[in-house]
Short mmCIF file of C-alpha atoms and ligand atoms in Angstrom, two decimals:
data_model
loop_
_atom_site.label_atom_id
_atom_site.label_comp_id
_atom_site.label_asym_id
_atom_site.label_seq_id
_atom_site.Cartn_x
_atom_site.Cartn_y
_atom_site.Cartn_z
CA UNK A 1 -30.32 -34.89 -4.12
CA UNK A 2 -26.58 -34.56 -3.57
CA UNK A 3 -25.83 -33.96 -7.22
CA UNK A 4 -22.14 -33.11 -6.98
CA UNK A 5 -20.82 -36.20 -5.26
CA UNK A 6 -21.09 -38.73 -8.11
CA UNK A 7 -18.82 -36.47 -10.13
CA UNK A 8 -15.81 -37.69 -8.20
CA UNK A 9 -16.23 -41.02 -9.97
CA UNK A 10 -16.26 -39.73 -13.52
CA UNK A 11 -13.07 -39.69 -15.57
CA UNK A 12 -14.06 -36.69 -17.67
CA UNK A 13 -14.39 -34.53 -14.54
CA UNK A 14 -10.95 -35.64 -13.35
CA UNK A 15 -9.35 -34.65 -16.69
CA UNK A 16 -11.37 -31.43 -16.92
CA UNK A 17 -10.27 -30.30 -13.46
CA UNK A 18 -6.61 -30.98 -14.31
CA UNK A 19 -6.96 -29.05 -17.58
CA UNK A 20 -8.79 -26.27 -15.71
CA UNK A 21 -5.85 -25.95 -13.33
CA UNK A 22 -3.50 -25.46 -16.31
CA UNK A 23 -5.88 -22.98 -17.96
CA UNK A 24 -5.84 -20.74 -14.87
CA UNK A 25 -2.04 -20.79 -14.81
CA UNK A 26 -1.78 -19.97 -18.53
CA UNK A 27 -4.26 -17.09 -18.19
CA UNK A 28 -2.52 -15.64 -15.14
CA UNK A 29 0.95 -15.90 -16.76
CA UNK A 30 -0.31 -14.42 -20.04
CA UNK A 31 -1.89 -11.41 -18.32
CA UNK A 32 0.98 -10.74 -15.90
CA UNK A 33 3.37 -10.68 -18.86
CA UNK A 34 1.17 -7.98 -20.36
CA UNK A 35 1.38 -5.86 -17.20
CA UNK A 36 -1.88 -6.87 -15.50
CA UNK A 37 -2.17 -6.97 -11.71
CA UNK A 38 -4.30 -9.74 -10.18
CA UNK A 39 -6.74 -8.40 -7.60
CA UNK A 40 -8.56 -10.45 -4.94
CA UNK A 41 -12.19 -11.34 -5.56
CA UNK A 42 -15.02 -9.43 -3.93
CA UNK A 43 -17.53 -11.92 -2.52
CA UNK A 44 -20.10 -9.59 -0.92
CA UNK A 45 -20.77 -5.91 -1.58
CA UNK A 46 -23.55 -3.31 -1.36
CA UNK A 47 -23.29 -3.07 -5.18
CA UNK A 48 -23.23 -5.76 -7.81
CA UNK A 49 -24.12 -6.32 -11.44
CA UNK A 50 -27.86 -5.76 -12.01
CA UNK A 51 -27.74 -8.26 -14.95
CA UNK A 52 -30.15 -8.06 -17.86
CA UNK A 53 -32.01 -11.33 -17.20
CA UNK A 54 -34.17 -12.45 -14.25
CA UNK A 55 -32.48 -14.19 -11.33
CA UNK A 56 -33.18 -14.52 -7.59
CA UNK A 57 -31.36 -12.09 -5.33
CA UNK A 58 -28.50 -13.43 -3.21
CA UNK A 59 -28.54 -11.18 -0.13
CA UNK A 60 -27.01 -11.11 3.30
CA UNK A 61 -28.34 -8.80 6.05
CA UNK A 62 -25.71 -7.51 8.39
CA UNK A 63 -26.39 -5.02 11.23
CA UNK A 64 -29.30 -3.55 9.33
CA UNK A 65 -27.38 -3.26 6.05
CA UNK A 66 -27.69 -5.35 2.94
CA UNK A 67 -24.87 -7.07 1.09
CA UNK A 68 -25.28 -8.78 -2.28
CA UNK A 69 -23.38 -11.89 -3.31
CA UNK A 70 -21.23 -10.88 -6.27
CA UNK A 71 -22.85 -11.45 -9.68
CA UNK A 72 -19.91 -9.80 -11.39
CA UNK A 73 -17.21 -7.36 -10.34
CA UNK A 74 -18.01 -4.82 -13.07
CA UNK A 75 -18.19 -1.82 -10.71
CA UNK A 76 -15.21 -2.90 -8.61
CA UNK A 77 -13.17 -3.30 -11.80
CA UNK A 78 -13.90 0.29 -12.83
CA UNK A 79 -13.06 1.53 -9.34
CA UNK A 80 -9.83 -0.53 -9.22
CA UNK A 81 -8.68 1.28 -12.38
CA UNK A 82 -8.38 4.47 -10.31
CA UNK A 83 -5.26 2.81 -8.86
CA UNK A 84 -4.13 0.32 -11.52
CA UNK A 85 -3.91 0.47 -15.29
CA UNK A 86 -4.73 -3.17 -16.02
CA UNK A 87 -6.38 -5.58 -13.61
CA UNK A 88 -7.74 -9.10 -13.64
CA UNK A 89 -9.46 -11.33 -11.13
CA UNK A 90 -10.57 -14.96 -10.94
CA UNK A 91 -13.91 -13.83 -9.64
CA UNK A 92 -16.40 -16.30 -8.14
CA UNK A 93 -19.92 -15.26 -9.09
CA UNK A 94 -23.20 -16.32 -7.52
CA UNK A 95 -26.14 -15.99 -9.88
CA UNK A 96 -29.26 -17.70 -8.60
CA UNK A 97 -30.49 -18.56 -12.09
CA UNK A 98 -34.03 -19.82 -12.72
CA UNK A 99 -34.53 -23.62 -12.79
CA UNK A 100 -35.30 -23.57 -16.53
CA UNK A 101 -31.57 -22.99 -17.09
CA UNK A 102 -30.62 -26.38 -15.63
CA UNK A 103 -30.55 -28.15 -19.02
CA UNK A 104 -28.62 -25.63 -21.13
CA UNK A 105 -25.23 -27.21 -20.42
CA UNK A 106 -23.95 -23.64 -19.89
CA UNK A 107 -25.41 -22.50 -16.56
CA UNK A 108 -24.32 -22.99 -12.97
CA UNK A 109 -25.42 -20.84 -10.03
CA UNK A 110 -21.83 -20.67 -8.78
CA UNK A 111 -19.12 -20.18 -11.37
CA UNK A 112 -15.89 -18.26 -11.94
CA UNK A 113 -15.12 -15.52 -14.42
CA UNK A 114 -11.71 -14.37 -15.41
CA UNK A 115 -12.75 -10.73 -15.25
CA UNK A 116 -10.42 -8.03 -16.57
CA UNK A 117 -10.46 -4.32 -17.30
CA UNK A 118 -8.03 -1.92 -18.96
CA UNK A 119 -7.87 1.83 -18.30
CA UNK A 120 -8.19 4.02 -21.43
CA UNK A 121 -8.62 0.94 -23.66
CA UNK A 122 -11.14 0.77 -26.47
CA UNK A 123 -13.12 -2.29 -27.49
CA UNK A 124 -10.70 -3.26 -30.27
CA UNK A 125 -7.80 -3.52 -27.83
CA UNK A 126 -9.57 -5.92 -25.48
CA UNK A 127 -10.97 -7.96 -28.37
CA UNK A 128 -7.42 -8.46 -29.65
CA UNK A 129 -6.30 -9.38 -26.14
CA UNK A 130 -9.08 -11.98 -25.85
CA UNK A 131 -8.17 -13.51 -29.22
CA UNK A 132 -4.50 -13.75 -28.32
CA UNK A 133 -5.27 -15.17 -24.89
CA UNK A 134 -7.59 -17.86 -26.26
CA UNK A 135 -5.05 -18.90 -28.91
CA UNK A 136 -2.30 -19.04 -26.28
CA UNK A 137 -4.49 -21.19 -23.99
CA UNK A 138 -5.37 -23.62 -26.79
CA UNK A 139 -1.75 -23.96 -27.95
CA UNK A 140 -0.43 -24.48 -24.42
CA UNK A 141 -3.16 -26.94 -23.46
CA UNK A 142 -2.53 -28.99 -26.61
CA UNK A 143 1.13 -29.08 -25.69
CA UNK A 144 0.83 -29.72 -21.95
CA UNK A 145 -2.36 -31.76 -21.68
CA UNK A 146 -2.17 -33.95 -24.80
CA UNK A 147 -2.79 -37.11 -22.75
CA UNK A 148 -5.91 -35.71 -21.09
CA UNK A 149 -7.29 -34.47 -24.43
CA UNK A 150 -6.68 -37.89 -25.96
CA UNK A 151 -8.49 -39.62 -23.10
CA UNK A 152 -11.36 -37.16 -23.58
CA UNK A 153 -11.22 -37.91 -27.34
CA UNK A 154 -11.10 -34.19 -27.96
CA UNK A 155 -9.38 -32.55 -30.89
CA UNK A 156 -9.31 -28.77 -31.08
CA UNK A 157 -7.99 -26.69 -33.94
CA UNK A 158 -6.07 -23.50 -33.23
CA UNK A 159 -8.22 -20.67 -34.61
CA UNK A 160 -6.74 -17.97 -36.80
CA UNK A 161 -6.70 -14.34 -35.68
CA UNK A 162 -8.59 -12.02 -36.12
CA UNK A 163 -11.83 -13.89 -35.46
CA UNK A 164 -14.76 -13.12 -37.74
CA UNK A 165 -17.42 -10.74 -36.49
CA UNK A 166 -21.08 -10.11 -37.09
CA UNK A 167 -23.23 -7.33 -35.65
CA UNK A 168 -26.14 -8.20 -33.37
CA UNK A 169 -28.49 -6.53 -35.86
CA UNK A 170 -27.31 -8.69 -38.77
CA UNK A 171 -27.39 -11.85 -36.66
CA UNK A 172 -30.87 -11.14 -35.31
CA UNK A 173 -32.27 -10.20 -38.71
CA UNK A 174 -30.98 -13.34 -40.36
CA UNK A 175 -31.50 -15.95 -37.63
CA UNK A 176 -34.09 -14.46 -35.23
CA UNK A 177 -34.07 -14.93 -31.46
CA UNK A 178 -32.04 -18.17 -31.68
CA UNK A 179 -29.20 -16.40 -33.52
CA UNK A 180 -26.52 -17.36 -31.02
CA UNK A 181 -27.35 -21.05 -31.00
CA UNK A 182 -27.67 -21.31 -34.79
CA UNK A 183 -24.47 -19.39 -35.50
CA UNK A 184 -22.52 -21.27 -32.82
CA UNK A 185 -23.60 -24.65 -34.26
CA UNK A 186 -22.62 -23.58 -37.78
CA UNK A 187 -19.25 -22.13 -36.81
CA UNK A 188 -15.93 -23.98 -36.93
CA UNK A 189 -13.98 -21.19 -35.21
CA UNK A 190 -14.78 -18.80 -32.36
CA UNK A 191 -16.38 -15.57 -33.61
CA UNK A 192 -17.64 -12.22 -32.32
CA UNK A 193 -21.09 -10.71 -32.08
CA UNK A 194 -20.74 -6.93 -31.68
CA UNK A 195 -22.84 -3.81 -31.10
CA UNK A 196 -25.68 -5.04 -28.92
CA UNK A 197 -28.78 -2.87 -28.52
CA UNK A 198 -29.42 -1.30 -25.12
CA UNK A 199 -32.40 -3.51 -24.35
CA UNK A 200 -30.21 -6.64 -24.44
CA UNK A 201 -27.67 -5.37 -21.92
CA UNK A 202 -27.09 -3.74 -18.55
CA UNK A 203 -26.65 0.04 -18.15
CA UNK A 204 -22.87 0.11 -17.89
CA UNK A 205 -21.73 -0.68 -21.46
CA UNK A 206 -21.00 2.52 -23.40
CA UNK A 207 -23.63 3.74 -25.84
CA UNK A 208 -22.34 5.06 -29.18
CA UNK A 209 -22.79 8.81 -29.56
CA UNK A 210 -23.29 8.39 -33.32
CA UNK A 211 -25.46 5.27 -33.11
CA UNK A 212 -27.89 5.86 -30.25
CA UNK A 213 -29.47 2.75 -28.81
CA UNK A 214 -26.41 0.61 -29.61
CA UNK A 215 -23.43 -0.23 -27.43
CA UNK A 216 -19.68 -0.50 -27.99
CA UNK A 217 -19.68 -4.07 -26.67
CA UNK A 218 -19.22 -7.66 -27.78
CA UNK A 219 -19.72 -11.36 -27.06
CA UNK A 220 -17.28 -14.06 -28.07
CA UNK A 221 -19.05 -17.23 -29.21
CA UNK A 222 -17.49 -20.69 -29.23
CA UNK A 223 -18.01 -22.90 -32.30
CA UNK A 224 -19.61 -26.39 -32.40
CA UNK A 225 -22.67 -25.21 -30.49
CA UNK A 226 -20.84 -24.40 -27.23
CA UNK A 227 -22.33 -20.88 -27.25
CA UNK A 228 -21.26 -17.72 -25.42
CA UNK A 229 -17.72 -17.60 -24.10
CA UNK A 230 -17.42 -14.03 -22.87
CA UNK A 231 -19.11 -10.65 -22.74
CA UNK A 232 -17.43 -7.30 -22.60
CA UNK A 233 -17.23 -3.79 -23.94
CA UNK A 234 -16.34 -0.20 -23.35
CA UNK A 235 -17.91 1.32 -20.23
CA UNK A 236 -19.89 4.40 -19.38
CA UNK A 237 -17.74 6.43 -17.00
CA UNK A 238 -19.22 9.95 -16.99
CA UNK A 239 -21.58 10.58 -14.08
CA UNK A 240 -24.39 12.10 -16.17
CA UNK A 241 -24.29 9.18 -18.62
CA UNK A 242 -24.33 6.62 -15.81
CA UNK A 243 -27.31 8.29 -14.10
CA UNK A 244 -29.15 8.58 -17.42
CA UNK A 245 -28.60 4.93 -18.28
CA UNK A 246 -29.74 3.74 -14.82
CA UNK A 247 -32.89 5.86 -15.09
CA UNK A 248 -33.63 4.51 -18.57
CA UNK A 249 -33.66 1.00 -17.07
CA UNK A 250 -36.13 2.20 -14.42
CA UNK A 251 -33.59 1.05 -11.90
CA UNK A 252 -33.19 2.70 -8.48
CA UNK A 253 -30.19 5.04 -8.32
CA UNK A 254 -30.00 4.58 -4.53
CA UNK A 255 -28.97 0.95 -5.07
CA UNK A 256 -25.72 2.18 -6.64
CA UNK A 257 -24.92 5.00 -4.19
CA UNK A 258 -21.41 3.73 -3.34
CA UNK A 259 -20.56 3.57 -7.06
CA UNK A 260 -22.18 6.89 -7.89
CA UNK A 261 -20.28 8.66 -5.09
CA UNK A 262 -17.03 7.46 -6.66
CA UNK A 263 -18.21 8.33 -10.20
CA UNK A 264 -18.85 11.89 -8.94
CA UNK A 265 -15.11 12.20 -8.34
CA UNK A 266 -14.42 10.75 -11.79
CA UNK A 267 -13.97 7.29 -13.27
CA UNK A 268 -11.64 6.58 -16.16
CA UNK A 269 -12.73 5.43 -19.61
CA UNK A 270 -12.07 1.71 -19.91
CA UNK A 271 -12.91 -1.53 -21.64
CA UNK A 272 -12.83 -5.11 -20.45
CA UNK A 273 -14.54 -8.48 -20.44
CA UNK A 274 -15.39 -11.49 -18.33
CA UNK A 275 -14.82 -15.02 -19.60
CA UNK A 276 -16.47 -17.95 -17.84
CA UNK A 277 -13.89 -20.53 -16.74
CA UNK A 278 -16.25 -23.52 -16.61
CA UNK A 279 -17.51 -22.77 -20.13
CA UNK A 280 -13.96 -22.47 -21.38
CA UNK A 281 -13.07 -25.84 -19.81
CA UNK A 282 -16.23 -27.33 -21.33
CA UNK A 283 -15.26 -26.12 -24.80
CA UNK A 284 -11.63 -27.22 -24.57
CA UNK A 285 -12.53 -30.63 -23.17
CA UNK A 286 -15.58 -31.10 -25.43
CA UNK A 287 -17.85 -31.78 -22.44
CA UNK A 288 -21.61 -32.19 -22.58
CA UNK A 289 -22.16 -29.65 -19.82
CA UNK A 290 -20.38 -27.19 -17.51
CA UNK A 291 -21.51 -29.62 -14.83
CA UNK A 292 -18.53 -31.80 -15.77
CA UNK A 293 -16.08 -28.89 -15.73
CA UNK A 294 -15.91 -28.51 -11.96
CA UNK A 295 -15.85 -30.76 -8.88
CA UNK A 296 -18.79 -29.19 -7.06
CA UNK A 297 -21.23 -28.00 -9.74
CA UNK A 298 -24.31 -26.13 -8.53
CA UNK A 299 -27.06 -26.51 -11.09
CA UNK A 300 -29.96 -24.07 -11.40
CA UNK A 301 -32.99 -25.32 -9.46
CA UNK A 302 -31.05 -28.19 -7.81
CA UNK A 303 -29.65 -28.66 -4.33
CA UNK A 304 -25.97 -29.57 -4.62
CA UNK A 305 -22.94 -29.91 -2.35
P1 AMP B 401 -21.93 -11.99 -18.48
O1 AMP B 401 -21.25 -10.72 -18.17
O2 AMP B 401 -23.26 -12.13 -17.85
O3 AMP B 401 -21.98 -12.24 -19.95
O4 AMP B 401 -21.02 -13.14 -17.85
C1 AMP B 401 -19.69 -13.29 -18.27
C2 AMP B 401 -19.36 -14.71 -18.65
O5 AMP B 401 -19.54 -15.55 -17.51
C3 AMP B 401 -20.28 -15.31 -19.71
O6 AMP B 401 -19.89 -14.96 -21.00
C4 AMP B 401 -20.12 -16.78 -19.43
O7 AMP B 401 -18.93 -17.31 -19.97
C5 AMP B 401 -20.01 -16.82 -17.92
N1 AMP B 401 -21.32 -17.09 -17.28
C6 AMP B 401 -22.35 -16.22 -17.12
N2 AMP B 401 -23.37 -16.77 -16.46
C7 AMP B 401 -22.99 -18.04 -16.19
C8 AMP B 401 -23.62 -19.13 -15.49
N3 AMP B 401 -24.82 -19.02 -14.93
N4 AMP B 401 -22.93 -20.30 -15.38
C9 AMP B 401 -21.69 -20.42 -15.92
N5 AMP B 401 -21.05 -19.43 -16.58
C10 AMP B 401 -21.69 -18.25 -16.71
MG1 MG B 402 -23.03 -12.33 -21.56
#
């Protein structure tokens, strides 16, 4: 029952947590050097990411009002850009995933994203930033945590920039629904999947004017079968577009009233992404599961400390 506790005994968790501590420092230093401001995480809010896959709701009732546990800080990132040009946050997310996700090696119900957003940026700019950041992390970790990597028997190559890219359409046509898994297993370097169709994503990624139904967004995929590393894209920021996209999803506009009120006064164009820390640690350390990437893993469908 108390799943997390045995983890204290396992060497790989010990090394992974040490490497994770370095990774956070490298990311923070890298982004601050580029002019980013770190903002504090939002834990509860009347608005959170609707997500495009089924999960249970994490809710708190408070004096007759409802708060949601943060699933991602997407809306808060856009709002923060009214004050700052570049922001990042180590954002704890609660996603009460279905129990069938317990064996993927990639899902926890409590995890952390390094979530960032850049005012007036396009997708290309944040893709380049992600590539440079990943290369910097890998180089630094190889240099600083050589002993841990050796004990984990993990060798990682430094990928060359720019990473290859494939469109969702091409990937889906060639490999079907399992495209991500197949491509990730085949790959020796991280690569991008770009231009997702609307049905795959939430309402907030920007739809191309000249390619309706498709979004200016992207996923970074790790090689060796480790799967999705990050998701991101350009955002819808015009009120009429936001309302239209929410309605298309048959979602209830009233759920987003705080956000919509602010959008009425004007949001800025922006692009950004969120990269899962536990998945990054798993990839760098060559771990079987994200369960070994953190001291207190909460697995879907399980009851954990
Ligand atoms: P998303 O915006 O849903 O793609 O989430 C951003 C990133 O967070 C993903 O690319 C993953 O790296 C990570 N992530 C999402 N869901 C989970 C989960 N249930 N457990 C661990 N990491 C996750
Ligand atoms: Mg994603």
